[in-house]
Coordinates of C-alpha atoms and ligand atoms in Angstrom, one line a residue:
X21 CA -27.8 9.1 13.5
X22 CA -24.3 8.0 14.3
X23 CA -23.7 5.6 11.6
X24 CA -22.7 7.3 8.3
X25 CA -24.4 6.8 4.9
X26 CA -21.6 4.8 3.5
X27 CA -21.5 2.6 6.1
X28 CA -25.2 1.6 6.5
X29 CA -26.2 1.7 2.4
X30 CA -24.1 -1.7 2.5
X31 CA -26.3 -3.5 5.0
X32 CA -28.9 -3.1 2.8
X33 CA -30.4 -6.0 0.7
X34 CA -29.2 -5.7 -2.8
X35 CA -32.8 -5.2 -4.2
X36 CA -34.1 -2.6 -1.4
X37 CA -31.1 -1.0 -1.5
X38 CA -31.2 0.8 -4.9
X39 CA -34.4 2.3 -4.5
X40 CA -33.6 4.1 -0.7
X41 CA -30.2 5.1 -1.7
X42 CA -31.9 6.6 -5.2
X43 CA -33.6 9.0 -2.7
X44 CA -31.1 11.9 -1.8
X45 CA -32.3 13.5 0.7
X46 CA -31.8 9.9 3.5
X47 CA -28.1 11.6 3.0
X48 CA -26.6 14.1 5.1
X49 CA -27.1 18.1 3.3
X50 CA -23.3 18.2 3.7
X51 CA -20.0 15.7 2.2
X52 CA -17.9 16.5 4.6
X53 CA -20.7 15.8 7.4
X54 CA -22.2 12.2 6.8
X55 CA -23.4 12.0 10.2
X56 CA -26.3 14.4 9.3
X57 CA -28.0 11.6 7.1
X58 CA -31.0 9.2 8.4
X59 CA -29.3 5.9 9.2
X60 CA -31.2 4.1 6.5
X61 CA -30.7 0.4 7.9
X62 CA -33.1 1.6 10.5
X63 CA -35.7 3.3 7.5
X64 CA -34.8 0.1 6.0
X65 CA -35.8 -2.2 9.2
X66 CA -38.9 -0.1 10.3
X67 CA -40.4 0.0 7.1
X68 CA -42.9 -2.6 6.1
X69 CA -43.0 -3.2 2.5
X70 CA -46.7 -5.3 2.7
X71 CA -47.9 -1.9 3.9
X72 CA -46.8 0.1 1.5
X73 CA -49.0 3.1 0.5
X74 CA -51.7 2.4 -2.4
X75 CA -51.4 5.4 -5.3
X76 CA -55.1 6.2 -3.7
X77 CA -53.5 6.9 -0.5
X78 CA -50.6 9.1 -1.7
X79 CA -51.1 12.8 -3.4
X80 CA -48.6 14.8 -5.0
X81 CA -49.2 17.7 -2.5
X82 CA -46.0 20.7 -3.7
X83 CA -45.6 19.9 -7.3
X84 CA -42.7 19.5 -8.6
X85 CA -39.3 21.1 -9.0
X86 CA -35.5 20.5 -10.8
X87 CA -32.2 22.2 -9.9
X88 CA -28.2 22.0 -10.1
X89 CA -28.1 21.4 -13.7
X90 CA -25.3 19.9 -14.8
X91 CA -24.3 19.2 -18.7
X92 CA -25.8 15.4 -18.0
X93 CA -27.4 15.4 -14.9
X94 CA -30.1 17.3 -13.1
X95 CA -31.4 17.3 -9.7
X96 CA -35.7 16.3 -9.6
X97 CA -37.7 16.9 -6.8
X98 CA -40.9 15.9 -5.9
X99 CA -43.0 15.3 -2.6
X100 CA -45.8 12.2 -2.1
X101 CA -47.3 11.7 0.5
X102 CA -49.9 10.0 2.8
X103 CA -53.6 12.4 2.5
X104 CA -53.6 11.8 6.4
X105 CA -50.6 13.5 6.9
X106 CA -51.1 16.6 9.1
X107 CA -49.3 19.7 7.8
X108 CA -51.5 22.2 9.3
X109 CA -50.3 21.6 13.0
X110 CA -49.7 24.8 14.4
X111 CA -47.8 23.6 17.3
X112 CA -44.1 24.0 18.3
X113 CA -42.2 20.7 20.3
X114 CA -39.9 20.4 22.6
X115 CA -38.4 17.6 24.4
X116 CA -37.9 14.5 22.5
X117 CA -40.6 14.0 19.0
X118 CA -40.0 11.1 16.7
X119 CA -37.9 12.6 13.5
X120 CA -40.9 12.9 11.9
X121 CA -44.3 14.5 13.8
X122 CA -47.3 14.4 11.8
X123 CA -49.1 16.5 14.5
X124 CA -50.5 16.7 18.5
X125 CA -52.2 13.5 18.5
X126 CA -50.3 11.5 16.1
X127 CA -47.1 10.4 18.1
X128 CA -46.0 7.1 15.9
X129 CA -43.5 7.4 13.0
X130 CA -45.0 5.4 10.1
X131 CA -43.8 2.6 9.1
X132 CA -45.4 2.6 5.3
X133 CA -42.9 3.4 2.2
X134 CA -43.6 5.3 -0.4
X135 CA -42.5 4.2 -3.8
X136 CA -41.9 6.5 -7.1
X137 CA -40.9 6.0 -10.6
X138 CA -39.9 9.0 -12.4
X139 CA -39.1 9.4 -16.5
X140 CA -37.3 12.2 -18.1
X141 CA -37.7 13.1 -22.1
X142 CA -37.6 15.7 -24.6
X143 CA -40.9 15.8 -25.4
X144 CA -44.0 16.0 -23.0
X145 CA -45.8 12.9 -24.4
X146 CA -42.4 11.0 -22.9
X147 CA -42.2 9.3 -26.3
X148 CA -38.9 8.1 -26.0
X149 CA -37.6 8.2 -22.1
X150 CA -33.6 8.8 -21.5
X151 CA -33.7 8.8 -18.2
X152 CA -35.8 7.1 -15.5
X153 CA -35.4 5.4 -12.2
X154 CA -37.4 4.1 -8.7
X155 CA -37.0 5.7 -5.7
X156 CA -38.4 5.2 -1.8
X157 CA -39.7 8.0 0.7
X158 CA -40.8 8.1 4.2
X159 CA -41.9 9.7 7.1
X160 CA -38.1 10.3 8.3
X161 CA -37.7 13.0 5.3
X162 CA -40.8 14.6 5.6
X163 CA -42.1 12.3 2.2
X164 CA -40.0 14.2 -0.1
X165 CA -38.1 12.4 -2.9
X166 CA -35.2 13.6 -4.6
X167 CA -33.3 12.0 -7.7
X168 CA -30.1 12.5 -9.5
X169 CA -31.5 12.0 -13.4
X170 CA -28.3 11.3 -15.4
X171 CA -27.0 10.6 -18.9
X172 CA -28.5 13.7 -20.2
X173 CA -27.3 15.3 -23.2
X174 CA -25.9 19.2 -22.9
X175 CA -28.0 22.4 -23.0
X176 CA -31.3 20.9 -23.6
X177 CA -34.3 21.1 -22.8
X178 CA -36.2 18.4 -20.9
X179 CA -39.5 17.2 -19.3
X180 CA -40.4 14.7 -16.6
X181 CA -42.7 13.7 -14.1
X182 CA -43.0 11.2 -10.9
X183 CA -45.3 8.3 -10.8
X184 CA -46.2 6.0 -8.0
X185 CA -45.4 2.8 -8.2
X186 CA -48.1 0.4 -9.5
X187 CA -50.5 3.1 -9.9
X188 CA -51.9 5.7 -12.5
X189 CA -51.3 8.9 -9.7
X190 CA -48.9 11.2 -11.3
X191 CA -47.0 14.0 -10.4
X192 CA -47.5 17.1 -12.6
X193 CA -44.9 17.3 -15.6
X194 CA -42.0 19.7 -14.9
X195 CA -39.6 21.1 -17.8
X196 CA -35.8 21.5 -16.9
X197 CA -32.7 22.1 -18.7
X198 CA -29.3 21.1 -18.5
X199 CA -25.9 23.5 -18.9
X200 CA -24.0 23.7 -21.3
X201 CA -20.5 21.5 -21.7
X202 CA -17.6 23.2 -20.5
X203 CA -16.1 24.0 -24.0
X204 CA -19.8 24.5 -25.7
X205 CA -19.9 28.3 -27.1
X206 CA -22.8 29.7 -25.6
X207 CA -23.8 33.4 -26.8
X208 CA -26.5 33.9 -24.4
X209 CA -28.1 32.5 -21.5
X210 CA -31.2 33.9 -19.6
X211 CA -30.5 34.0 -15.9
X212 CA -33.7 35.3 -13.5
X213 CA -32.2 36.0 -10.1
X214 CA -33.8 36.2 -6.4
X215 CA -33.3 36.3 -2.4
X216 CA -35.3 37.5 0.3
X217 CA -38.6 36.2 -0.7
X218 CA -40.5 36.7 2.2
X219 CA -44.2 35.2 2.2
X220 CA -46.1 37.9 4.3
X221 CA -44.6 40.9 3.3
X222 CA -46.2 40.6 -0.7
X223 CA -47.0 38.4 -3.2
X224 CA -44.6 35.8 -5.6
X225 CA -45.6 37.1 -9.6
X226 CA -41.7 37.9 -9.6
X227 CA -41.3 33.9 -9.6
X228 CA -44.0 33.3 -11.6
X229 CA -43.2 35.7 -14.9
X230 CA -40.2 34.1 -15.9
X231 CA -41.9 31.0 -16.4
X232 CA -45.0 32.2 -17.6
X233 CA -43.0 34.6 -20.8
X234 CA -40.6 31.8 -21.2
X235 CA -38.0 34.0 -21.3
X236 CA -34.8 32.2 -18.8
X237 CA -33.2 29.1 -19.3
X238 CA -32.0 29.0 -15.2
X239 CA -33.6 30.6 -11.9
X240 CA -30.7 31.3 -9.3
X241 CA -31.8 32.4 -5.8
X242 CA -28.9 34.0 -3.3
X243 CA -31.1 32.9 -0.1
X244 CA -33.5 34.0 1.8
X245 CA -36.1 31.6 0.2
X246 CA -37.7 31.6 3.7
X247 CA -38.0 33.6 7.0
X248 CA -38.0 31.9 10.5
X249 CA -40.1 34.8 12.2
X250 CA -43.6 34.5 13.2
X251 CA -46.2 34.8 11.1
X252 CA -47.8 38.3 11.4
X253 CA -46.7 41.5 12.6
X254 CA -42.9 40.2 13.0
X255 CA -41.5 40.8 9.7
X256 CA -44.6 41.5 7.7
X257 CA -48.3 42.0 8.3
X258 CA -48.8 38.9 6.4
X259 CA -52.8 39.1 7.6
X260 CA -53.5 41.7 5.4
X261 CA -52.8 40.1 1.9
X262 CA -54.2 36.5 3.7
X263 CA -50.3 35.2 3.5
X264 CA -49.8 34.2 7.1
X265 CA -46.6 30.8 6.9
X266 CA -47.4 28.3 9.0
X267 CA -46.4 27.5 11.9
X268 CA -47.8 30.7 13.4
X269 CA -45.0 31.5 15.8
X270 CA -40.8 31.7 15.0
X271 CA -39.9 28.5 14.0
X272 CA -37.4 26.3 15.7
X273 CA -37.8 22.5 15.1
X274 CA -37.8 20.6 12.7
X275 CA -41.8 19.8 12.3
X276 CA -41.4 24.2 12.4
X277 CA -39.3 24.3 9.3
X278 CA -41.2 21.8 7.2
X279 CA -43.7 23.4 7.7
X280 CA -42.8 26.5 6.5
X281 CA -41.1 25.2 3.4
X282 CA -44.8 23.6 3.1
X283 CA -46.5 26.6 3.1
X284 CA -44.3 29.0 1.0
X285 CA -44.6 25.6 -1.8
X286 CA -48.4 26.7 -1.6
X287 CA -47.8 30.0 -3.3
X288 CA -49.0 29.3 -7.0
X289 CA -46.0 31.6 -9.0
X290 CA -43.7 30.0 -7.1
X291 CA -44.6 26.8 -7.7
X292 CA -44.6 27.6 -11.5
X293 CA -41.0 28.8 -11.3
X294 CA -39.5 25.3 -9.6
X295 CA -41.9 23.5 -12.1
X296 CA -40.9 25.2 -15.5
X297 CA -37.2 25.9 -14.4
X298 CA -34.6 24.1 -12.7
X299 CA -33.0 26.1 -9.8
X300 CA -29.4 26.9 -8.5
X301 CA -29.8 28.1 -4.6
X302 CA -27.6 28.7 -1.9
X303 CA -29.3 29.8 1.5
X304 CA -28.6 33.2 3.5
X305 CA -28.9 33.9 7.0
X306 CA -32.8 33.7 7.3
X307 CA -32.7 29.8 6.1
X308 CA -32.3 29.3 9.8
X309 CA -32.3 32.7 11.6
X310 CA -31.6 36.3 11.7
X311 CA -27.5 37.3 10.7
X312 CA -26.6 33.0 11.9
X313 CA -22.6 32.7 12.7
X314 CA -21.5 30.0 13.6
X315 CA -22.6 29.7 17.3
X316 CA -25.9 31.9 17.4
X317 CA -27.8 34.2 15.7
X318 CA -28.8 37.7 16.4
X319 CA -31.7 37.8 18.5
X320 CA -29.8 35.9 21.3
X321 CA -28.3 37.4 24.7
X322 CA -25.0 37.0 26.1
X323 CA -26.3 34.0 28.2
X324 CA -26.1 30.2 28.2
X325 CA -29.7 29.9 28.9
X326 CA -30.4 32.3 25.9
X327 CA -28.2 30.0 23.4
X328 CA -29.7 26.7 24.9
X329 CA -33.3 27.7 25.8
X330 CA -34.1 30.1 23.1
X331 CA -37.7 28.4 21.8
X332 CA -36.7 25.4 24.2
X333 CA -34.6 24.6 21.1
X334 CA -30.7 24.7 21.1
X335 CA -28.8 26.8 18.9
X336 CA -26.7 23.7 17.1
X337 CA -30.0 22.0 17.0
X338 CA -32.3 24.6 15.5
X339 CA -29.3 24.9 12.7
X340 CA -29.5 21.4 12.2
X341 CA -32.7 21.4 11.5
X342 CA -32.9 24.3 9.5
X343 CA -30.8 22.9 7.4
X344 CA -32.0 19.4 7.4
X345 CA -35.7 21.2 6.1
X346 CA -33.6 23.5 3.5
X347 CA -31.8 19.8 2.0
X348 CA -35.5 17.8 2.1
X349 CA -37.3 21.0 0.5
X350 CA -34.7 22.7 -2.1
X351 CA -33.9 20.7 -5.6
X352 CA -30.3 21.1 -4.3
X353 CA -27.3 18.2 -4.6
X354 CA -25.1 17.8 -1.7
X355 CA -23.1 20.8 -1.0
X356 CA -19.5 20.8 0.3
X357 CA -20.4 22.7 3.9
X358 CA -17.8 24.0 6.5
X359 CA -18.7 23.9 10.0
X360 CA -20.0 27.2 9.7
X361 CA -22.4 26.0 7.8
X362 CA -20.8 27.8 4.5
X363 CA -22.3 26.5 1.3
X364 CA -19.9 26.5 -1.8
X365 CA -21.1 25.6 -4.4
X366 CA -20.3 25.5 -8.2
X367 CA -22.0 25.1 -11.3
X368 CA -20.0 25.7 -15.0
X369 CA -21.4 27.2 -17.7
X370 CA -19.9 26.9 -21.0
X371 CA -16.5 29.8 -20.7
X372 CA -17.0 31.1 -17.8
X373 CA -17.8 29.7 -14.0
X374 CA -20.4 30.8 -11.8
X375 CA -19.6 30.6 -7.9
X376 CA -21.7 31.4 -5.3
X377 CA -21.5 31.5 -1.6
X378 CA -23.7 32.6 1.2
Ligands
NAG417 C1 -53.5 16.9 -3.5 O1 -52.5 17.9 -3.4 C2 -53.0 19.1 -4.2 C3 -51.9 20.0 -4.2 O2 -51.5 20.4 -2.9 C4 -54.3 19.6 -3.6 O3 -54.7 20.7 -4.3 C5 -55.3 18.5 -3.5 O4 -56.4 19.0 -2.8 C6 -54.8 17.3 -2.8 N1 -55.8 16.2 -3.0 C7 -56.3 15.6 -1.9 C8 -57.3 14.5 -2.2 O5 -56.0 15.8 -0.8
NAG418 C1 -52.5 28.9 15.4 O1 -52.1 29.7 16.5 C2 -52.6 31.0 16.5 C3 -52.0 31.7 17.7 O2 -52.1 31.0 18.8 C4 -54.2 31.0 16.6 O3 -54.7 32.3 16.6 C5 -54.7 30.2 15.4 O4 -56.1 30.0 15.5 C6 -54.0 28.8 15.3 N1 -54.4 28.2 14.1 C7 -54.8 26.9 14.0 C8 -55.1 26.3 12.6 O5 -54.8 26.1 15.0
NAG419 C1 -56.5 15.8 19.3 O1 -57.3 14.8 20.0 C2 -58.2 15.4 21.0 C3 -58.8 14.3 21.8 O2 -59.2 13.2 20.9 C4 -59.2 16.3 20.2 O3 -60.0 16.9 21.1 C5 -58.4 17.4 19.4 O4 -59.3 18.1 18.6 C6 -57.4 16.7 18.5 N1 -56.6 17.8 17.9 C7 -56.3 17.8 16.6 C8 -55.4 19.0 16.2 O5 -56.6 17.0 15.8
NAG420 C1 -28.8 6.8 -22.1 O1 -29.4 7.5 -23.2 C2 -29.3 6.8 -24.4 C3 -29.7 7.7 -25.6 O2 -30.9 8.3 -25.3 C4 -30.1 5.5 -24.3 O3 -30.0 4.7 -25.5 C5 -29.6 4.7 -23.2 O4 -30.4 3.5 -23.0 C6 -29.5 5.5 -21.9 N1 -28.9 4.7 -20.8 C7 -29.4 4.7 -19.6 C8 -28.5 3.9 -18.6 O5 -30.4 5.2 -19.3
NAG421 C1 -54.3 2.6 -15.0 O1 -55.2 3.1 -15.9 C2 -55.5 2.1 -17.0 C3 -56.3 2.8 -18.0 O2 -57.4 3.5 -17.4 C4 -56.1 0.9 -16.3 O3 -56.4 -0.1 -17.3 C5 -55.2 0.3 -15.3 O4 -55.8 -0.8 -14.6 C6 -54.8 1.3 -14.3 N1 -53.8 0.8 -13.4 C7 -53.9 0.8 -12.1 C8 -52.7 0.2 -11.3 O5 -54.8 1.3 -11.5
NAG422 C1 -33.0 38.4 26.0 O1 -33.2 39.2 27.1 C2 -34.4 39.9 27.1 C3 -34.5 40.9 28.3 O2 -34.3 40.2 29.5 C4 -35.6 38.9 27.1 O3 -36.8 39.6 27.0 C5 -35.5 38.0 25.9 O4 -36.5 37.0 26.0 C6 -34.1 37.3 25.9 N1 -34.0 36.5 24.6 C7 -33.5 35.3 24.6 C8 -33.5 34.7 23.2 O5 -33.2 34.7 25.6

């Protein structure tokens, strides 16, 4: 992954081009880090367009979800993918595993796209669409797709919903809503706000009320969406309540943190929150592991082996992809990160600006 986004997006073929590059998450999470993106002339190369997936092959299986609203733009995310796809794996990797591993006996990357339309409107019935767009995933992103829908209009409310291409297989509809202009006077706006949602410890009808009274317009969450430990008796007796996250044990590759965003995205209220609201998250420590600084986090000893061996996955590569799963995963744009993996990150409402850091 040496090339940067820039540079391979103009190797494309015009007509390809448009509908990888639609799909966000083939960049790197971070601006200042383009090196962190899939090098898509390769997605581009290995993929085989006469294979593509049929709509009866694909399901929408995580809903769907909006976030970063702007006044004219929103982020929509979605995830299709192949019903052979194998997210129950319990098992951790280590050594070398194609970007994407569907499992223990599965060891190929596939080569089959997956194509989306999406439509956004003001109405459910998509009576008159003002914004709407294609958009390729794959294996390398874990078959998530995530779109910029633009040339909204200012503090209002909207629907939309994915499609695949050629087919009658639908996403469900989501609602979202963008911010207000800079200079629009706003008296009230109705903010619900979250972090340390950890799955075993209870249950989600926090994220689920909100959407089910109607009574936000924005969900912010201040990190801590997920937890890396293992699944029961770590952090939680998650066995108890039937809420053990998959992978069982502390997660450390990137198959582990998929996976984990994959099973918290199974938890019905919370799946109502990213489908009725758009979102505006920044992560916390627990995104990748226990108080993270820059070089380690703290469960580690004083030792080389300790930062290199811990889960036979090193430190800088657990981070990466921690925060590789958080970018695929989270209806987040690309965030301005430092190399201590800092996440600034702005979003202006009417008179006064929110900032937010973690
Ligand atoms: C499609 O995904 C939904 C949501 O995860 C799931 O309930 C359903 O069983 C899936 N359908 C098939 C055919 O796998
Ligand atoms: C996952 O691993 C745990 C611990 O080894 C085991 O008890 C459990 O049965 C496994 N689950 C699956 C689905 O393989
Ligand atoms: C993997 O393949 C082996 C041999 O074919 C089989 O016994 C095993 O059940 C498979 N494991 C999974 C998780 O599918
Ligand atoms: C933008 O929205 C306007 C008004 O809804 C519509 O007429 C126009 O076609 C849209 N432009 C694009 C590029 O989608
Ligand atoms: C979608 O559904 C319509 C109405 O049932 C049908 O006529 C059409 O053939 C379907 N399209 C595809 C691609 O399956
Ligand atoms: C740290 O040291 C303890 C005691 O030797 C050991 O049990 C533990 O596995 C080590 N942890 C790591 C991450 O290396």
């Amino acid at each position: 992954m040496k090339l940067s986004f820039v540079s391979v997006a103009l190797s494309l073929t015009t007509l390809t081009s448009a509908s990888w590059t639609k799909n966000i998450n083939y960049r790197s999470p971070s601006e200042n880090h383009p090196g962190m993106g899939i090098a898509l002339h390769k997605v581009n190369k290995r993929n085989t367009p006469g294979k593509a997936f049929y709509g009866s092959q694909l399901n929408f299986t995580h809903g769907v979800a909006s976030g970063d609203p702007l006044s004219s733009s929103v982020i929509l995310w979605t995830r299709v993918a192949p019903m052979m796809d194998d997210v129950n794996s319990n098992s951790t990797d280590s050594g070398y595993v194609p970007l994407y591993y569907h499992g223990p006996n599965v060891t190929a990357v596939s080569t089959a796209p997956a194509c989306v339309n999406f439509k956004v409107a003001r109405t459910s019935d998509f009576a008159v669409v003002e914004s709407s767009g294609t958009a390729y995933t794959s294996s390398d992103i874990d078959y998530t797709v995530k779109v910029e829908a633009s040339n909204l209009t200012a503090y209002t409310r909207y629907y939309y919903q994915f499609n695949v291409c050629n087919s009658n297989v639908s996403s469900p509809i989501g609602r979202t809503k963008t911010t207000p202009d800079v200079n629009d006077f706003v008296t009230k706006i109705g903010l619900a706000i979250y972090s340390c949602s950890n799955y075993p410890f209870g249950f989600f009808n926090a994220f689920g009320n909100p959407a089910r009274k109607d009574s936000v317009d924005y969900v912010i969450h201040l990190g801590d969406y997920i937890y890396e430990y293992a699944g029961d008796g770590d952090y939680g007796y998650g066995a108890s309540i039937d809420r053990i996250p998959k992978p069982y044990g502390v997660i450390y590759t990137l198959y582990d943190y998929r996976a984990r965003y994959a099973t918290y995205r199974t938890d019905k209220d919370l799946l109502l929150s990213h489908q009725m609201l758009p979102w505006i998250a920044v992560w916390d420590d627990h995104e990748v592991a226990d108080n993270t600084y820059r070089d380690g986090e703290a469960d580690l000893n004083n030792t080389e082996a300790s930062f290199v061996f811990d889960g036979g996955v090193a430190v800088e590569q657990r981070k990466m992809n921690a925060v590789r799963a958080y970018f695929e995963w989270m209806p987040i744009r690309q965030v301005e990160m430092d190399d201590s993996e800092s996440h600034w990150h702005v979003t202006q409402h009417s008179t006064c600006t929110f900032s937010s850091s973690a």
